[in-house]
Amino acid sequence: MLFKGGTVYTPEGARHADVLVADGVITRVEPGLEPSGRVVDARGLYVLPGGVDVHVHSRDPGFPEKEDFASLTEAAAAGGVTVVVDMPNTVPAVDSAGVLEAKAALARSKARVDFGLWGLIRSSSTAQDLEEMAAAGAVGFKAYLAYSFSLSRKQVLYSPGVDDPDLEAPADYGTLARLAPAVARLGLPLAIHAEDPTVLAAFQRPLLTYGDLLESRPPEAEAVALSAAAAVAREAGVHLHVAHLSSALGLQTAEDAMRVGTELTLETCPQFLLLSADDFDRVGSAMKMLPPIRTAADRAALVDGLRRGVISIVSTDHAPHTDEEKSRSFAEAPAGSPGVQTLYLSCLQLAKDMGDVWLAPRWVSEAPARLVGLEQSKGAIAPGYDADIALVDPKGTTTVAAHEMRSRQRHSVMAGRRFDFAIREVFLRGELVGATHGRMVRPALVFG
Ligand code: NCD
Ligand code: ZN
């Protein structure tokens, strides 16, 4: 199979080249290759490595009315994303190898694109739990610093919790310090939802307006969590990954930690780069998420962090709740929104507006693939890599419309937005997506 005549983004930069594929793997990337089988006409198109979204919430198992692996991966495929890495707050939460294996089997039966799985760190987790999850294929571990755990429902809840014997306290900095050496030994990343519960408690209030949401989740919560987790990670020599970075203060705190040698990656999301609180009147509760979409100044700082390469990863925090749930009053609408389908388009637009469209595949594919240990198989168009390819038309346009969303939920913070690109065709291991099942991806360098 030959992708002929396109502009290919390779690890050495963009070039005119053909891409030869055999058995789902890229074998050559050179100009003037002769076809011996099927030819895909890529003239006038960008040939990009498929997106790797390291922050999605499949809701599967647990909340089929919100999403499942089939609808999640259809949305991903439509947006040029060929690997999704699912967060562990499904039900039962992914806190053991057994739960992880059962979830992998379920995902295998439904997924249209490849998938990876994060494991959960609970305040009661042991090093052995993590070792077993790593052996079962976890890409890394996520700790929700401000979310408690319901023992009866085996579920991560959105609040730190009060005096309730059913609620296990959130993982805290002590939990991180206790488990970081084990994570470091495994060579896997330690990911955090960076909101400090004591800061949140000090600002708690009823959420009647968007302003209340902003005041209840101040940037200090992000900065404090990040700073403390960074100190722990640095001491243990573990790689810290900060999910959905949302604030200028968080960014500055992360840069301070990087300056003293902390191994740390920053992920932000299209919604933090393209929207600010000013958009709420137009967009409504689709914008309700945690951490919140903040001020125009926060947005500008994040865009600048991305431009400078300090923020290396853009993933989505694709977190669907039902259209009906999201149409409730602001106080009652749950936090989180779908996003995987508009990830690549958003980033192509941002990169183009920054003056270098080729930054997009670095944020969306190359850097996230490296984070989850897939740097030898995903995230690049080069010999030896899986032929996960998005063909993008730089002369096409896409206006985001609710009815074209493939997620089980149709609301989108990007609805109505126009992008100067169109995704034409998407291939997973050399086959048009949909023609083949997704496989589970596992980090290449797991210990043991
Ligand atoms: C996420 C969800 O709904 O699972 N919600 C959100 O607002 N981001 C949880 C999370 O990523 O923190
Ligand atoms: Zn989160």
mmCIF file of C-alpha atoms in Angstrom, residues 263-435:
data_model
loop_
_atom_site.group_PDB
_atom_site.id
_atom_site.type_symbol
_atom_site.label_atom_id
_atom_site.label_comp_id
_atom_site.label_asym_id
_atom_site.label_seq_id
_atom_site.Cartn_x
_atom_site.Cartn_y
_atom_site.Cartn_z
ATOM 1 C CA GLU A 263 11.166 15.407 35.094
ATOM 2 C CA LEU A 264 7.757 16.676 34.182
ATOM 3 C CA THR A 265 5.410 16.870 31.204
ATOM 4 C CA LEU A 266 2.582 19.325 30.872
ATOM 5 C CA GLU A 267 -0.641 18.558 29.079
ATOM 6 C CA THR A 268 -3.203 21.177 28.254
ATOM 7 C CA CYS A 269 -6.447 20.926 26.278
ATOM 8 C CA PRO A 270 -7.926 22.680 23.223
ATOM 9 C CA GLN A 271 -10.651 24.234 25.358
ATOM 10 C CA PHE A 272 -8.049 26.038 27.493
ATOM 11 C CA LEU A 273 -6.227 27.255 24.387
ATOM 12 C CA LEU A 274 -9.196 28.395 22.299
ATOM 13 C CA LEU A 275 -11.734 29.569 24.880
ATOM 14 C CA SER A 276 -11.843 31.733 27.983
ATOM 15 C CA ALA A 277 -14.451 32.572 30.612
ATOM 16 C CA ASP A 278 -15.752 35.305 28.285
ATOM 17 C CA ASP A 279 -17.176 32.567 26.041
ATOM 18 C CA PHE A 280 -19.552 31.240 28.683
ATOM 19 C CA ASP A 281 -22.539 33.401 27.682
ATOM 20 C CA ARG A 282 -22.312 31.997 24.161
ATOM 21 C CA VAL A 283 -21.355 28.367 24.938
ATOM 22 C CA GLY A 284 -23.189 27.614 28.199
ATOM 23 C CA SER A 285 -22.778 24.555 30.428
ATOM 24 C CA ALA A 286 -20.780 22.568 27.869
ATOM 25 C CA MET A 287 -18.023 24.781 29.305
ATOM 26 C CA LYS A 288 -18.526 23.481 32.840
ATOM 27 C CA MET A 289 -15.486 21.346 33.608
ATOM 28 C CA LEU A 290 -12.797 20.872 36.246
ATOM 29 C CA PRO A 291 -10.435 22.598 36.289
ATOM 30 C CA PRO A 292 -12.416 25.419 34.685
ATOM 31 C CA ILE A 293 -11.714 27.342 31.494
ATOM 32 C CA ARG A 294 -10.242 30.502 33.013
ATOM 33 C CA THR A 295 -9.453 34.099 32.019
ATOM 34 C CA ALA A 296 -8.136 35.455 28.732
ATOM 35 C CA ALA A 297 -4.798 36.018 30.502
ATOM 36 C CA ASP A 298 -4.611 32.344 31.518
ATOM 37 C CA ARG A 299 -5.419 31.354 27.989
ATOM 38 C CA ALA A 300 -2.686 33.623 26.575
ATOM 39 C CA ALA A 301 -0.137 32.192 29.029
ATOM 40 C CA LEU A 302 -0.989 28.616 28.035
ATOM 41 C CA VAL A 303 -0.768 29.422 24.319
ATOM 42 C CA ASP A 304 2.623 30.991 24.998
ATOM 43 C CA GLY A 305 3.745 27.937 27.014
ATOM 44 C CA LEU A 306 2.808 25.756 24.079
ATOM 45 C CA ARG A 307 4.610 28.024 21.624
ATOM 46 C CA ARG A 308 7.751 27.885 23.771
ATOM 47 C CA GLY A 309 7.511 24.096 24.012
ATOM 48 C CA VAL A 310 7.204 24.065 27.807
ATOM 49 C CA ILE A 311 3.768 22.533 27.368
ATOM 50 C CA SER A 312 4.407 19.623 25.028
ATOM 51 C CA ILE A 313 1.132 17.701 24.941
ATOM 52 C CA VAL A 314 -2.384 18.664 23.911
ATOM 53 C CA SER A 315 -4.975 16.066 24.881
ATOM 54 C CA THR A 316 -8.666 16.556 25.429
ATOM 55 C CA ASP A 317 -10.018 15.432 28.802
ATOM 56 C CA HIS A 318 -12.892 14.103 26.660
ATOM 57 C CA ALA A 319 -15.393 13.684 29.520
ATOM 58 C CA PRO A 320 -18.944 13.162 28.286
ATOM 59 C CA HIS A 321 -22.040 13.528 30.413
ATOM 60 C CA THR A 322 -25.439 13.210 28.782
ATOM 61 C CA ASP A 323 -26.885 16.096 26.781
ATOM 62 C CA GLU A 324 -29.785 16.027 29.251
ATOM 63 C CA GLU A 325 -27.473 16.234 32.297
ATOM 64 C CA LYS A 326 -25.585 19.105 30.709
ATOM 65 C CA SER A 327 -28.820 20.996 30.007
ATOM 66 C CA ARG A 328 -29.720 21.120 33.727
ATOM 67 C CA SER A 329 -29.181 24.285 35.771
ATOM 68 C CA PHE A 330 -25.563 25.403 36.008
ATOM 69 C CA ALA A 331 -25.352 24.164 39.596
ATOM 70 C CA GLU A 332 -26.635 20.723 38.638
ATOM 71 C CA ALA A 333 -24.925 20.128 35.308
ATOM 72 C CA PRO A 334 -21.993 17.733 35.853
ATOM 73 C CA ALA A 335 -18.467 18.855 34.991
ATOM 74 C CA GLY A 336 -16.782 17.601 31.807
ATOM 75 C CA SER A 337 -17.454 17.660 28.059
ATOM 76 C CA PRO A 338 -16.598 15.629 24.956
ATOM 77 C CA GLY A 339 -13.658 16.791 22.850
ATOM 78 C CA VAL A 340 -11.720 13.999 21.148
ATOM 79 C CA GLN A 341 -13.265 14.581 17.714
ATOM 80 C CA THR A 342 -12.086 18.192 17.508
ATOM 81 C CA LEU A 343 -8.582 17.698 18.990
ATOM 82 C CA TYR A 344 -6.555 17.537 15.786
ATOM 83 C CA LEU A 345 -8.490 20.267 13.981
ATOM 84 C CA SER A 346 -8.192 22.613 16.985
ATOM 85 C CA CYS A 347 -4.451 22.049 17.153
ATOM 86 C CA LEU A 348 -3.879 22.427 13.424
ATOM 87 C CA GLN A 349 -5.662 25.765 13.630
ATOM 88 C CA LEU A 350 -3.683 26.910 16.670
ATOM 89 C CA ALA A 351 -0.411 25.840 15.086
ATOM 90 C CA LYS A 352 -1.251 27.541 11.801
ATOM 91 C CA ASP A 353 -2.161 30.732 13.663
ATOM 92 C CA MET A 354 1.214 30.515 15.438
ATOM 93 C CA GLY A 355 2.919 30.343 12.052
ATOM 94 C CA ASP A 356 4.012 26.673 12.049
ATOM 95 C CA VAL A 357 1.299 24.156 11.263
ATOM 96 C CA TRP A 358 3.752 21.264 11.861
ATOM 97 C CA LEU A 359 3.700 21.920 15.578
ATOM 98 C CA ALA A 360 0.271 20.245 15.680
ATOM 99 C CA PRO A 361 1.422 16.641 15.077
ATOM 100 C CA ARG A 362 4.084 17.150 17.733
ATOM 101 C CA TRP A 363 1.514 18.185 20.382
ATOM 102 C CA VAL A 364 -1.129 15.683 19.351
ATOM 103 C CA SER A 365 0.883 12.626 18.333
ATOM 104 C CA GLU A 366 4.659 12.654 18.853
ATOM 105 C CA ALA A 367 4.861 13.947 22.441
ATOM 106 C CA PRO A 368 1.858 12.061 23.858
ATOM 107 C CA ALA A 369 3.069 8.785 22.273
ATOM 108 C CA ARG A 370 6.387 9.272 24.080
ATOM 109 C CA LEU A 371 4.634 9.926 27.407
ATOM 110 C CA VAL A 372 2.853 6.582 27.343
ATOM 111 C CA GLY A 373 5.866 4.575 26.182
ATOM 112 C CA LEU A 374 4.821 4.187 22.536
ATOM 113 C CA GLU A 375 7.755 6.079 21.016
ATOM 114 C CA GLN A 376 8.790 3.021 19.010
ATOM 115 C CA SER A 377 5.420 2.272 17.406
ATOM 116 C CA LYS A 378 3.171 5.347 17.423
ATOM 117 C CA GLY A 379 3.445 9.076 16.916
ATOM 118 C CA ALA A 380 5.632 9.210 13.816
ATOM 119 C CA ILE A 381 5.565 8.567 10.108
ATOM 120 C CA ALA A 382 8.819 6.680 9.772
ATOM 121 C CA PRO A 383 9.933 3.146 8.918
ATOM 122 C CA GLY A 384 8.983 0.668 11.636
ATOM 123 C CA TYR A 385 6.038 2.667 12.948
ATOM 124 C CA ASP A 386 2.403 1.590 12.754
ATOM 125 C CA ALA A 387 0.689 3.050 9.688
ATOM 126 C CA ASP A 388 -1.719 5.151 11.760
ATOM 127 C CA ILE A 389 -2.302 8.032 9.393
ATOM 128 C CA ALA A 390 -4.632 11.010 9.171
ATOM 129 C CA LEU A 391 -5.005 12.592 5.735
ATOM 130 C CA VAL A 392 -5.772 16.266 6.235
ATOM 131 C CA ASP A 393 -6.846 18.717 3.560
ATOM 132 C CA PRO A 394 -5.252 22.124 4.219
ATOM 133 C CA LYS A 395 -7.619 23.724 1.715
ATOM 134 C CA GLY A 396 -10.750 22.212 3.243
ATOM 135 C CA THR A 397 -12.746 23.757 6.054
ATOM 136 C CA THR A 398 -14.736 22.200 8.875
ATOM 137 C CA THR A 399 -17.489 23.932 10.792
ATOM 138 C CA VAL A 400 -18.153 21.993 13.979
ATOM 139 C CA ALA A 401 -21.802 20.927 14.093
ATOM 140 C CA ALA A 402 -23.483 19.082 16.962
ATOM 141 C CA HIS A 403 -25.176 16.570 14.649
ATOM 142 C CA GLU A 404 -21.797 15.514 13.249
ATOM 143 C CA MET A 405 -20.388 14.574 16.642
ATOM 144 C CA ARG A 406 -19.891 10.808 16.894
ATOM 145 C CA SER A 407 -19.653 10.725 20.658
ATOM 146 C CA ARG A 408 -22.835 9.485 22.305
ATOM 147 C CA GLN A 409 -23.225 13.141 23.371
ATOM 148 C CA ARG A 410 -23.618 15.886 20.824
ATOM 149 C CA HIS A 411 -22.719 19.008 22.782
ATOM 150 C CA SER A 412 -19.300 20.518 22.156
ATOM 151 C CA VAL A 413 -17.550 23.628 23.394
ATOM 152 C CA MET A 414 -16.313 23.956 19.803
ATOM 153 C CA ALA A 415 -19.807 23.965 18.245
ATOM 154 C CA GLY A 416 -20.082 26.568 15.500
ATOM 155 C CA ARG A 417 -16.332 27.056 15.263
ATOM 156 C CA ARG A 418 -14.743 27.004 11.827
ATOM 157 C CA PHE A 419 -11.363 25.394 11.202
ATOM 158 C CA ASP A 420 -9.258 25.902 8.045
ATOM 159 C CA PHE A 421 -8.709 22.147 7.641
ATOM 160 C CA ALA A 422 -10.715 19.027 6.904
ATOM 161 C CA ILE A 423 -9.892 15.459 7.875
ATOM 162 C CA ARG A 424 -10.334 13.352 4.758
ATOM 163 C CA GLU A 425 -9.394 9.772 5.603
ATOM 164 C CA VAL A 426 -7.979 8.039 8.647
ATOM 165 C CA PHE A 427 -6.026 4.765 8.674
ATOM 166 C CA LEU A 428 -5.298 2.429 11.560
ATOM 167 C CA ARG A 429 -2.360 0.083 10.975
ATOM 168 C CA GLY A 430 -2.781 0.548 7.226
ATOM 169 C CA GLU A 431 -6.543 -0.042 7.072
ATOM 170 C CA LEU A 432 -9.285 2.540 6.825
ATOM 171 C CA VAL A 433 -10.573 3.020 10.374
ATOM 172 C CA GLY A 434 -13.657 0.947 10.925
ATOM 173 C CA ALA A 435 -12.301 -1.917 8.813
#
